[in-house]
Coordinates of C-alpha atoms (C1' of nucleotides) in Angstrom, one line a residue:
Chain A
M1 CA -20.2 14.6 -3.0
G2 CA -17.7 12.8 -5.8
R3 CA -16.8 9.9 -8.3
F4 CA -14.6 7.5 -7.2
Y5 CA -13.5 5.0 -10.0
V6 CA -10.8 2.7 -8.5
T7 CA -8.8 0.0 -10.5
T8 CA -6.5 -3.0 -9.2
P9 CA -4.5 -4.3 -11.7
I10 CA -5.8 -7.3 -13.6
Y11 CA -4.2 -9.9 -12.8
Y12 CA -2.5 -12.4 -14.6
V13 CA -4.2 -16.1 -14.8
N14 CA -0.9 -18.3 -15.4
D15 CA -0.2 -17.5 -11.7
A16 CA -2.4 -18.2 -8.6
P17 CA -3.5 -15.6 -6.3
H18 CA -0.4 -14.5 -3.6
I19 CA -0.3 -12.2 -1.3
G20 CA 1.3 -9.3 -3.5
H21 CA -2.1 -9.8 -5.7
A22 CA -4.6 -9.8 -2.2
Y23 CA -2.3 -6.4 -1.0
S24 CA -3.2 -4.5 -4.1
T25 CA -6.6 -5.8 -4.2
V26 CA -7.2 -5.1 0.0
I27 CA -6.0 -2.1 -0.5
A28 CA -8.5 -1.0 -3.4
D29 CA -11.1 -2.1 -1.6
A30 CA -10.5 -0.9 2.2
L31 CA -10.3 2.5 -0.2
A32 CA -13.5 1.7 -2.5
R33 CA -15.0 0.7 1.3
W34 CA -14.3 4.3 2.7
H35 CA -15.2 6.2 -0.7
R36 CA -19.0 4.5 -0.6
L37 CA -18.9 5.7 3.3
V38 CA -18.4 9.2 2.6
G39 CA -21.3 9.0 -0.5
D40 CA -19.0 9.1 -3.3
E41 CA -20.4 7.1 -5.8
T42 CA -18.0 4.0 -6.1
H43 CA -16.9 1.8 -8.9
F44 CA -14.1 -0.6 -8.4
L45 CA -13.1 -2.9 -10.7
T46 CA -10.9 -5.6 -10.6
G47 CA -9.9 -8.6 -13.0
T48 CA -8.2 -11.6 -14.9
D49 CA -5.8 -10.5 -17.6
E50 CA -6.3 -13.5 -20.1
H51 CA -4.5 -13.2 -23.3
G52 CA -0.2 -13.7 -24.1
L53 CA 1.4 -16.6 -25.0
K54 CA 2.3 -17.6 -21.4
V55 CA -1.0 -18.5 -20.7
Q56 CA -1.4 -20.2 -23.7
R57 CA 2.0 -22.0 -22.7
A58 CA 0.7 -22.9 -19.4
A59 CA -2.4 -24.5 -20.6
E60 CA -0.6 -26.7 -23.7
E61 CA 0.6 -28.3 -20.9
R62 CA -2.1 -28.9 -18.7
G63 CA -3.8 -30.3 -21.6
L64 CA -6.3 -27.3 -22.1
T65 CA -7.3 -24.4 -24.0
P66 CA -6.1 -21.0 -22.7
K67 CA -10.2 -20.3 -22.4
E68 CA -10.5 -23.1 -19.9
M69 CA -7.2 -22.0 -18.2
A70 CA -8.3 -18.5 -18.0
D71 CA -11.8 -19.6 -16.7
Q72 CA -10.0 -22.1 -14.4
T73 CA -7.5 -19.2 -12.5
S74 CA -9.7 -17.0 -12.8
E75 CA -12.1 -18.4 -10.8
R76 CA -9.9 -19.0 -7.9
F77 CA -9.0 -15.0 -8.4
K78 CA -12.7 -15.0 -7.3
D79 CA -12.3 -17.5 -4.5
A80 CA -9.7 -15.4 -3.0
W81 CA -11.5 -12.4 -3.4
R82 CA -14.7 -13.9 -1.7
L83 CA -12.4 -15.2 1.0
L84 CA -11.3 -11.6 1.8
D85 CA -14.3 -9.4 1.8
I86 CA -13.7 -7.8 -2.0
S87 CA -16.5 -5.9 -2.5
Y88 CA -15.4 -4.9 -6.0
D89 CA -18.5 -3.8 -8.2
D90 CA -17.5 -5.5 -11.3
F91 CA -14.9 -8.2 -12.2
I92 CA -13.3 -7.7 -15.7
R93 CA -11.5 -10.8 -18.2
T94 CA -9.8 -9.5 -20.7
T95 CA -11.2 -12.6 -22.7
E96 CA -14.9 -11.6 -22.5
P97 CA -16.5 -9.8 -25.6
R98 CA -17.2 -6.3 -24.7
H99 CA -13.1 -6.4 -24.2
Y100 CA -13.2 -7.1 -27.8
A101 CA -15.4 -4.9 -28.6
A102 CA -13.4 -2.3 -26.7
T103 CA -9.7 -3.3 -27.7
Q104 CA -10.6 -3.1 -31.4
Q105 CA -13.0 0.2 -31.3
W106 CA -9.7 1.7 -29.5
L107 CA -7.3 0.7 -31.6
Q108 CA -9.0 1.8 -35.2
K109 CA -9.2 4.9 -33.6
V110 CA -5.5 4.9 -32.4
Y111 CA -4.1 3.4 -36.2
D112 CA -6.8 6.7 -38.0
N113 CA -5.5 8.5 -35.9
G114 CA -2.0 7.5 -37.8
D115 CA -0.6 6.9 -34.3
I116 CA -0.2 2.6 -35.2
E117 CA 2.3 1.8 -38.0
L118 CA 3.6 -1.8 -39.3
G119 CA 6.9 -2.6 -38.5
T120 CA 9.4 -5.5 -38.0
Y121 CA 10.8 -6.4 -35.4
E122 CA 13.2 -8.8 -35.4
G123 CA 15.4 -10.3 -31.6
L124 CA 15.9 -13.1 -29.7
Y125 CA 13.1 -14.7 -28.3
C126 CA 12.3 -16.3 -24.8
V127 CA 8.3 -17.2 -24.9
S128 CA 8.8 -17.4 -20.9
C129 CA 10.1 -14.2 -20.6
E130 CA 7.7 -13.4 -23.5
A131 CA 10.2 -10.5 -24.0
Y132 CA 12.9 -9.9 -26.9
Y133 CA 17.0 -9.9 -25.8
T134 CA 20.0 -8.9 -26.8
E135 CA 23.2 -10.4 -26.7
G136 CA 24.3 -9.0 -23.8
D137 CA 21.4 -9.5 -21.9
L138 CA 21.9 -13.1 -22.1
V139 CA 23.7 -15.9 -19.7
N140 CA 25.5 -18.1 -21.6
G141 CA 23.1 -17.6 -24.6
N142 CA 19.8 -18.7 -22.6
C143 CA 17.7 -16.3 -20.6
P144 CA 18.8 -14.3 -18.2
I145 CA 15.9 -15.2 -15.7
H146 CA 14.4 -18.8 -16.7
G147 CA 18.0 -20.6 -18.0
R148 CA 15.9 -21.6 -21.5
P149 CA 17.9 -21.2 -25.2
V150 CA 16.4 -17.5 -26.7
E151 CA 14.6 -17.9 -29.9
L152 CA 15.6 -16.2 -33.1
V153 CA 12.2 -14.9 -33.8
K154 CA 11.3 -12.3 -36.5
E155 CA 8.6 -10.6 -37.2
D156 CA 6.3 -8.7 -38.3
N157 CA 4.5 -5.9 -35.9
Y158 CA 2.1 -3.2 -35.4
F159 CA 4.0 -0.6 -33.3
F160 CA 2.6 2.0 -31.0
K161 CA 3.9 5.8 -32.1
L162 CA 5.4 5.8 -28.2
S163 CA 8.4 8.1 -29.1
R164 CA 5.6 11.3 -30.2
Y165 CA 4.6 11.0 -26.6
Q166 CA 6.8 12.1 -24.8
Q167 CA 6.8 15.8 -24.9
R168 CA 2.9 15.4 -23.8
L169 CA 3.8 13.4 -21.2
L170 CA 6.2 15.8 -19.5
D171 CA 3.8 18.3 -20.1
W172 CA 0.9 16.0 -18.7
Y173 CA 3.0 15.4 -15.5
E174 CA 4.0 18.9 -15.4
S175 CA 0.6 20.7 -15.0
H176 CA -0.7 16.9 -12.7
P177 CA 1.7 17.4 -10.1
D178 CA -0.4 14.7 -8.3
F179 CA -1.1 12.5 -11.0
V180 CA 1.3 10.1 -10.1
L181 CA 1.9 9.3 -6.1
P182 CA 3.5 9.3 -4.2
E183 CA 5.9 11.8 -5.2
G184 CA 8.6 9.2 -5.5
K185 CA 6.7 6.8 -7.2
R186 CA 6.0 10.3 -9.7
N187 CA 10.3 10.9 -10.5
E188 CA 10.1 7.6 -11.0
A189 CA 7.7 8.2 -14.2
L190 CA 9.2 11.1 -15.3
G191 CA 12.8 9.6 -15.7
I192 CA 11.8 6.8 -17.6
I193 CA 10.3 9.5 -20.0
R194 CA 13.3 12.3 -20.2
Q195 CA 15.5 8.8 -20.4
G196 CA 13.3 9.1 -24.1
L197 CA 10.5 7.3 -25.1
Q198 CA 11.1 4.0 -28.4
D199 CA 7.8 2.9 -29.9
F200 CA 6.8 -0.3 -28.8
S201 CA 5.5 -2.7 -30.6
I202 CA 1.4 -4.1 -29.7
S203 CA 1.1 -6.8 -32.2
R204 CA 2.6 -10.1 -32.8
T205 CA 1.5 -12.6 -35.4
S206 CA 3.6 -15.9 -34.1
I207 CA 0.7 -15.9 -31.4
S208 CA -3.1 -16.8 -31.5
W209 CA -4.3 -15.9 -28.2
G210 CA -5.5 -12.5 -28.3
V211 CA -7.6 -9.3 -29.3
P212 CA -7.4 -9.6 -33.3
I213 CA -6.1 -6.7 -35.3
P214 CA -9.3 -4.9 -36.8
W215 CA -7.7 -4.2 -40.0
D216 CA -5.3 -7.1 -39.7
P217 CA -6.5 -9.7 -38.3
K218 CA -3.5 -12.2 -38.8
H219 CA -2.5 -10.0 -36.4
V220 CA -2.9 -10.5 -32.5
T221 CA -2.8 -7.9 -29.8
Y222 CA 0.2 -7.6 -27.9
V223 CA -1.4 -8.9 -24.0
W224 CA 0.3 -5.6 -22.5
Y225 CA -1.4 -3.3 -24.8
D226 CA -5.2 -4.1 -24.6
A227 CA -4.8 -5.8 -21.0
L228 CA -4.7 -2.3 -19.8
I229 CA -7.5 -1.2 -21.9
N230 CA -9.7 -3.3 -19.4
Y231 CA -9.9 0.1 -17.4
A232 CA -11.9 1.8 -19.9
T233 CA -14.2 -1.0 -21.3
A234 CA -15.3 -1.8 -17.8
V235 CA -16.8 2.0 -17.6
G236 CA -18.0 1.6 -21.0
Y237 CA -15.5 2.6 -23.9
G238 CA -17.0 0.8 -27.0
S239 CA -20.4 0.7 -26.4
D240 CA -21.7 3.1 -23.8
P241 CA -20.8 6.8 -24.3
E242 CA -22.1 8.4 -21.4
R243 CA -21.6 5.5 -18.7
F244 CA -18.1 6.6 -20.1
A245 CA -18.2 9.8 -19.2
T246 CA -20.0 9.5 -16.0
W247 CA -16.6 7.8 -14.8
W248 CA -13.6 8.3 -16.8
P249 CA -11.0 10.4 -15.9
A250 CA -12.1 10.1 -12.3
A251 CA -10.1 7.3 -12.8
H252 CA -8.2 5.8 -9.6
H253 CA -5.4 3.1 -10.4
I254 CA -4.0 1.5 -7.2
I255 CA -1.0 -0.7 -9.4
G256 CA 2.6 -1.5 -7.7
K257 CA 5.5 -0.7 -9.0
D258 CA 6.7 -3.6 -11.6
I259 CA 4.3 -1.6 -14.0
L260 CA 4.5 1.7 -12.6
R261 CA 6.1 1.8 -16.6
F262 CA 3.0 0.7 -18.4
H263 CA 0.3 2.8 -16.0
C264 CA 3.3 6.0 -16.1
V265 CA 3.6 6.1 -19.6
Y266 CA 2.4 3.5 -21.4
W267 CA -0.7 4.5 -20.6
P268 CA -1.1 7.7 -20.7
A269 CA 0.3 7.9 -24.0
M270 CA -2.2 5.4 -25.5
L271 CA -5.2 7.4 -23.8
M272 CA -3.8 10.5 -25.6
A273 CA -3.3 8.6 -28.5
A274 CA -7.0 7.2 -28.4
G275 CA -8.1 11.3 -28.0
I276 CA -9.0 10.6 -23.9
D277 CA -7.7 12.6 -21.3
P278 CA -5.3 10.6 -18.3
P279 CA -6.7 9.1 -14.8
Q280 CA -6.9 11.5 -12.1
H281 CA -4.1 9.1 -10.7
V282 CA -1.4 6.6 -10.1
Y283 CA -1.1 5.3 -6.6
V284 CA 2.7 3.7 -6.6
H285 CA 2.7 0.9 -3.4
G286 CA 6.4 -1.1 -3.4
Y287 CA 6.7 -4.9 -2.9
L288 CA 6.3 -6.7 0.4
L289 CA 9.5 -7.7 1.3
I290 CA 10.8 -11.1 3.0
G291 CA 13.0 -11.5 5.0
G292 CA 14.7 -8.2 2.5
E293 CA 14.2 -9.9 -0.2
K294 CA 11.5 -9.1 -2.6
M295 CA 8.7 -11.9 -2.7
S296 CA 8.9 -13.3 -6.7
K297 CA 7.0 -15.5 -8.5
T298 CA 9.5 -17.2 -9.8
K299 CA 11.0 -17.6 -6.6
L300 CA 8.3 -19.5 -5.5
N301 CA 8.5 -17.8 -1.6
Q302 CA 5.2 -17.5 -1.5
I303 CA 2.5 -17.6 0.9
A304 CA -1.1 -18.4 0.2
P305 CA -3.8 -16.2 0.9
A306 CA -6.0 -18.5 2.6
D307 CA -3.6 -20.3 4.7
L308 CA -3.3 -16.4 6.7
V309 CA -7.2 -16.1 6.6
A310 CA -7.1 -19.6 8.6
D311 CA -4.5 -18.5 11.0
F312 CA -5.8 -14.9 11.5
G313 CA -9.1 -14.3 10.1
V314 CA -10.1 -13.0 6.7
D315 CA -9.9 -9.0 9.2
G316 CA -6.4 -10.1 10.6
F317 CA -5.4 -10.0 7.6
R318 CA -7.1 -7.3 5.8
Y319 CA -5.9 -5.0 9.0
H320 CA -1.6 -6.0 8.9
F321 CA -1.6 -5.4 5.0
L322 CA -2.6 -1.8 5.5
R323 CA -2.4 -0.7 8.9
D324 CA 1.7 -2.4 8.5
T325 CA 2.9 -1.2 4.9
P326 CA 2.6 2.2 4.5
F327 CA 2.0 3.2 1.3
G328 CA 4.7 3.6 -0.8
P329 CA 8.0 1.9 0.0
D330 CA 8.4 -1.7 0.6
G331 CA 7.0 -3.0 3.3
E332 CA 8.8 -5.8 5.4
F333 CA 6.8 -8.6 5.8
S334 CA 6.8 -11.2 8.2
Y335 CA 5.1 -14.3 9.9
E336 CA 5.9 -13.2 13.7
G337 CA 4.8 -9.5 12.6
M338 CA 1.7 -10.6 12.1
V339 CA 0.9 -12.1 15.3
A340 CA 2.3 -9.3 17.1
R341 CA 0.0 -6.8 15.2
Y342 CA -2.5 -8.6 15.3
N343 CA -2.6 -9.3 18.9
A344 CA -1.4 -5.8 20.4
D345 CA -3.9 -3.9 17.8
L346 CA -6.8 -6.3 17.0
A347 CA -7.3 -8.8 20.3
N348 CA -5.7 -6.8 22.7
N349 CA -7.0 -2.7 22.3
L350 CA -9.8 -3.4 20.3
G351 CA -11.7 -7.0 21.6
N352 CA -11.0 -6.7 25.1
L353 CA -12.7 -3.0 24.4
L354 CA -15.7 -4.4 23.4
S355 CA -15.4 -7.1 26.2
R356 CA -14.4 -4.9 28.5
V357 CA -17.3 -3.0 28.2
A358 CA -20.3 -5.4 27.5
T359 CA -19.5 -7.1 30.5
V360 CA -20.1 -4.2 32.7
V361 CA -22.6 -3.2 31.2
D362 CA -24.2 -6.8 31.5
K363 CA -22.8 -6.5 35.1
K364 CA -24.2 -3.0 35.9
C365 CA -26.8 -2.2 33.5
G366 CA -28.7 -5.6 33.4
G367 CA -27.7 -6.2 29.4
V368 CA -29.0 -2.8 28.4
G369 CA -25.8 0.5 26.9
P370 CA -27.2 3.5 28.3
A371 CA -26.9 6.9 26.0
P372 CA -23.8 9.0 25.6
S373 CA -22.8 12.3 28.3
A374 CA -22.8 15.7 25.0
D375 CA -20.2 16.6 27.3
S376 CA -18.0 13.7 27.5
P377 CA -13.8 14.0 27.4
L378 CA -14.1 11.2 24.6
A379 CA -15.6 13.8 22.2
A380 CA -13.4 15.7 21.4
A381 CA -10.6 12.8 20.8
A382 CA -13.8 11.0 18.5
A383 CA -13.8 14.3 15.8
T384 CA -9.8 14.5 15.9
A385 CA -9.8 10.9 14.8
S386 CA -12.5 11.6 12.7
H387 CA -10.5 13.9 10.7
A388 CA -7.5 12.5 10.6
A389 CA -8.8 9.0 9.5
A390 CA -10.6 11.1 6.9
A391 CA -7.6 12.5 5.8
G392 CA -5.8 9.5 5.6
W393 CA -8.1 7.6 3.3
A394 CA -8.6 10.7 1.4
A395 CA -4.7 10.3 1.1
V396 CA -4.4 6.4 0.0
Q397 CA -2.5 6.2 3.7
P398 CA -4.6 3.7 5.0
H399 CA -1.6 3.0 8.0
E400 CA -2.6 7.4 8.8
A401 CA -5.9 6.3 8.6
L402 CA -5.9 3.0 11.0
D403 CA -3.0 4.7 13.1
A404 CA -5.2 7.7 13.6
T405 CA -8.9 5.6 14.5
W406 CA -6.3 3.2 17.2
R407 CA -5.4 6.5 18.9
L408 CA -9.1 6.2 20.2
I409 CA -9.5 3.2 21.3
R410 CA -6.3 4.0 23.7
E411 CA -8.1 6.8 24.7
A412 CA -11.8 4.9 25.3
N413 CA -9.3 2.3 27.2
A414 CA -7.9 4.7 29.3
H415 CA -10.8 6.5 30.3
L416 CA -12.1 3.3 31.5
E417 CA -9.3 3.3 34.0
A418 CA -9.8 6.7 35.0
H419 CA -13.4 6.2 35.8
E420 CA -13.3 2.8 36.9
P421 CA -17.6 2.2 36.3
W422 CA -16.7 -2.0 37.5
K423 CA -16.7 0.1 41.3
M424 CA -19.3 2.5 40.5
E425 CA -22.7 1.9 42.2
P426 CA -25.4 2.2 38.7
G427 CA -27.0 6.0 38.4
P428 CA -26.4 8.7 35.7
A429 CA -22.2 8.8 36.1
L430 CA -21.6 5.0 35.7
E431 CA -24.3 5.1 32.7
A432 CA -22.5 8.3 31.5
V433 CA -19.0 6.4 31.6
L434 CA -20.2 3.0 29.8
G435 CA -22.6 5.2 27.0
D436 CA -19.2 7.0 26.5
A437 CA -17.4 3.8 25.9
L438 CA -20.3 2.4 23.2
E439 CA -20.0 6.2 21.4
V440 CA -16.5 5.0 21.2
L441 CA -16.9 1.6 19.8
R442 CA -20.0 2.6 17.5
I443 CA -17.2 5.3 15.7
V444 CA -14.7 2.8 15.5
A445 CA -16.4 0.8 13.5
L446 CA -18.1 3.1 11.7
L447 CA -13.9 4.8 11.1
A448 CA -12.5 1.3 11.1
S449 CA -14.9 -0.6 8.9
P450 CA -12.9 -0.4 5.6
A451 CA -10.2 -2.9 6.7
V452 CA -12.0 -4.9 9.2
P453 CA -15.4 -4.8 7.3
A454 CA -17.3 -8.3 9.5
A455 CA -15.1 -7.2 12.9
A456 CA -17.1 -3.8 12.1
A457 CA -20.6 -5.1 12.0
E458 CA -20.5 -7.8 14.9
I459 CA -19.3 -4.6 17.0
W460 CA -22.2 -2.7 15.5
R461 CA -24.9 -5.2 15.9
R462 CA -23.4 -6.5 19.6
I463 CA -24.0 -2.5 21.2
G464 CA -27.1 -3.7 20.1
L465 CA -27.4 -1.1 16.8
P466 CA -29.8 -1.6 13.8
G467 CA -28.3 -1.6 10.3
R468 CA -25.2 -1.9 9.5
P469 CA -21.9 0.4 9.1
E470 CA -22.3 0.8 5.7
D471 CA -25.6 2.5 5.5
Q472 CA -24.1 5.3 8.0
R473 CA -22.8 8.5 5.8
L474 CA -20.0 9.8 7.1
P475 CA -19.0 12.3 8.9
A476 CA -22.0 13.2 10.1
G477 CA -23.2 9.1 11.0
A478 CA -19.6 9.0 13.1
A479 CA -20.3 13.1 14.6
W480 CA -20.5 12.2 19.1
G481 CA -24.0 11.4 20.0
G482 CA -24.6 9.0 17.7
Y483 CA -25.9 5.5 19.8
P484 CA -28.7 6.3 21.3
G485 CA -28.3 4.5 24.6
G486 CA -31.1 1.7 26.0
L487 CA -29.9 -0.9 23.5
P488 CA -29.1 -4.6 24.1
V489 CA -25.4 -5.3 24.6
E490 CA -24.3 -9.2 24.3
K491 CA -21.8 -10.0 25.9
G492 CA -19.8 -12.2 23.1
A493 CA -16.8 -15.0 22.0
P494 CA -13.9 -12.6 22.0
L495 CA -13.8 -10.4 18.7
F496 CA -10.0 -11.5 17.6
P497 CA -8.9 -13.7 20.4
R498 CA -5.3 -13.8 21.2
K499 CA -2.1 -15.6 18.8
Chain B
rG1 C1' 27.8 2.7 -16.7
rG2 C1' 24.1 5.7 -16.0
rC3 C1' 19.2 7.6 -13.5
rG4 C1' 14.8 6.5 -8.5
rG5 C1' 15.5 5.5 -3.7
rC6 C1' 17.1 3.9 0.9
rG7 C1' 20.1 3.5 5.9
rU8 C1' 16.3 6.8 12.4
rA9 C1' 16.3 3.1 19.6
rG10 C1' 16.1 -5.1 20.0
rC11 C1' 11.5 -4.8 15.8
rU12 C1' 8.6 -1.4 12.3
rC13 C1' 8.8 3.0 11.2
rA14 C1' 6.7 9.1 11.4
rG15 C1' 9.7 13.3 11.1
rU16 C1' 6.9 20.0 5.5
rU17 C1' 10.1 25.1 3.6
rG18 C1' 17.2 23.3 8.8
rG19 C1' 16.2 25.5 14.8
rU20 C1' 11.6 21.8 22.0
rC21 C1' 13.1 16.6 15.3
rA22 C1' 15.6 12.8 18.6
rG23 C1' 9.6 10.6 18.2
rA24 C1' 5.4 6.3 18.2
rG25 C1' 3.6 1.8 18.0
rC26 C1' 5.6 -3.1 19.5
rA27 C1' 9.3 -5.7 22.3
rC28 C1' 11.4 -5.2 27.3
rA29 C1' 11.6 -3.3 33.0
rC30 C1' 8.8 -1.4 37.7
rG31 C1' 4.2 0.4 39.1
rG32 C1' -1.5 0.7 39.7
rC33 C1' -6.3 -1.9 38.1
rU34 C1' -8.7 -6.7 38.4
rC35 C1' -14.6 -5.5 34.2
rA36 C1' -11.6 -7.4 30.3
rU37 C1' -9.2 -12.0 25.8
rA38 C1' -2.0 -13.5 31.5
rA39 C1' -6.2 -8.7 28.2
rU40 C1' -5.7 -2.2 30.4
rC41 C1' -3.8 1.7 32.3
rG42 C1' 1.2 4.6 34.4
rU43 C1' 5.9 5.6 34.4
rG44 C1' 11.0 4.3 32.5
rU45 C1' 15.0 1.6 29.9
rG46 C1' 16.7 2.4 25.0
rG47 C1' 19.4 4.7 19.5
rU48 C1' 26.7 9.9 18.5
rC49 C1' 19.8 10.1 13.3
rG50 C1' 25.3 4.2 8.0
rU51 C1' 30.6 6.9 7.5
rC52 C1' 33.7 10.7 6.2
rG53 C1' 33.7 15.7 5.3
rG54 C1' 31.6 20.8 3.6
rU55 C1' 28.0 25.3 4.2
rU56 C1' 25.3 27.7 8.3
rC57 C1' 25.1 31.1 14.8
rG58 C1' 22.7 26.0 14.2
rA59 C1' 21.7 18.9 10.0
rG60 C1' 18.8 13.1 10.5
rU61 C1' 16.9 17.8 8.1
rC62 C1' 20.9 21.3 2.2
rC63 C1' 26.4 19.8 -0.6
rG64 C1' 29.7 16.8 -1.2
rA65 C1' 32.4 11.6 -1.0
rC66 C1' 32.7 7.2 1.0
rC67 C1' 29.6 2.3 2.5
rG68 C1' 26.0 -0.8 2.6
rC69 C1' 21.0 -3.0 0.1
rC70 C1' 17.6 -1.9 -4.0
rG71 C1' 14.5 -0.3 -8.5
rC72 C1' 15.0 0.7 -13.4
rU73 C1' 18.3 0.9 -17.9
rA74 C1' 14.0 1.6 -23.4
rC75 C1' 8.0 -5.2 -25.5
rC76 C1' 10.1 -9.4 -19.4
rA77 C1' 1.2 -9.4 -15.9

RNA sequence: GGCGGCGUAGCUCAGUUGGUCAGAGCACACGGCUCAUAAUCGUGUGGUCGUCGGUUCGAGUCCGACCGCCGCUACCA
């Protein structure tokens, strides 16, 4: 029993949900589901990041106010997460009053501590990037990314004194070796810190779409600074200290490597400046590559999650990203690979196991599922799978957890081949074989439920079990012998039709 | 330029501190089975572990150089 507070990044509302967003979110969801299953008190946060010049500009182009724009896009994210069975407990929007209140309290606190100071920033600014460039960055005098002219901008900004935190960050990394995982990403973060840290501007006077700086309201908080604070806002920072104390620092951030700098360098320093410990873990995953190339928003070679869900179902979608893309390194995404994985693992191994067992139970046992045998050779395989799956989820390695679960499915298929229950006469021996197979299905439904919740619930229902897999508590619930027998087993349409 | 990282069977990838480490799944071939979603089970083909050197009794596993790919390089959700 423990506490598990897991977050996705909050997604920027100038962009529609794509499979990159979905990838991070499905991982966080599966982890949340696993932790609920093992009885941890779990809180799962996602949301949208709604400030900044790009949102303001995107809204203007559509003839909307920034808030209207944010309202629309955040709804699209919620729709996407409904489609993908994302079981978030809270969806935060940075335009909510709670977040304004928390951000302003945070700013005031850090300002009072002396780590925010007024300075001047002058530079060549690309509004599309919302970033400054040096002369050397420019291509023909234009923004290197957008190819559009940059503007010479000079403004008074408040700066966060990040430079004061270099040593404290290094000390923190030293004393918390698993702060950033996997290790390669931790090294990248350390590399950034060791290169030296500069203060960074956290306010803008050039735009109005943001959280006003409390002591100087003509300034608005720079979008990145307020965005990170969402993780604290959502569990009560600035409004409910007791609640905040229960969830922080038990926080686990799931992020992509593109935002490593912000989460592994700026954010812990920001927390320290506010007198708060950094989160427990930051888990950094790689990019999804298509044809060896990064999925890029600007290149727009993206695929709508809804299209893939239409082809493979929610669980087909979720399973693919959890099983086929090891957490950490970049992973290759391909439609062909997705078909292959779907057919091999979901249709052939799991779906077909359910089908064949249900059919034989129907023919040989009148559709009533018998109980497993206490000394089944599958019991050891099930225990092994349970332990390995638990280890995989605990280490945020979903592909390992699922690989272990599928080894058990293969064992069950082999066990059926070895005993050929379809040839056996009714009796205890037959019942033992089928009971064992049903018990494997029950355990697999539990172990796989974080990844494929809908399919797990359907397996649970078809083998006659009451309630839902989510109601069980592991590891006890996955112990061998839980299937009681005497339950109606339903033959149904293929759980995962082959593609 | 500086600092990460990566390059292992056709494909996607595992390979702690050097000594069954040459592996898994998929694909492919052959065989078995027919309960099942042309599914399943068994067996097998397949890699000089990017290249060249070095350390070592012994190196995907350490060191150096090189080739190829990629990320970050200091406010780019």
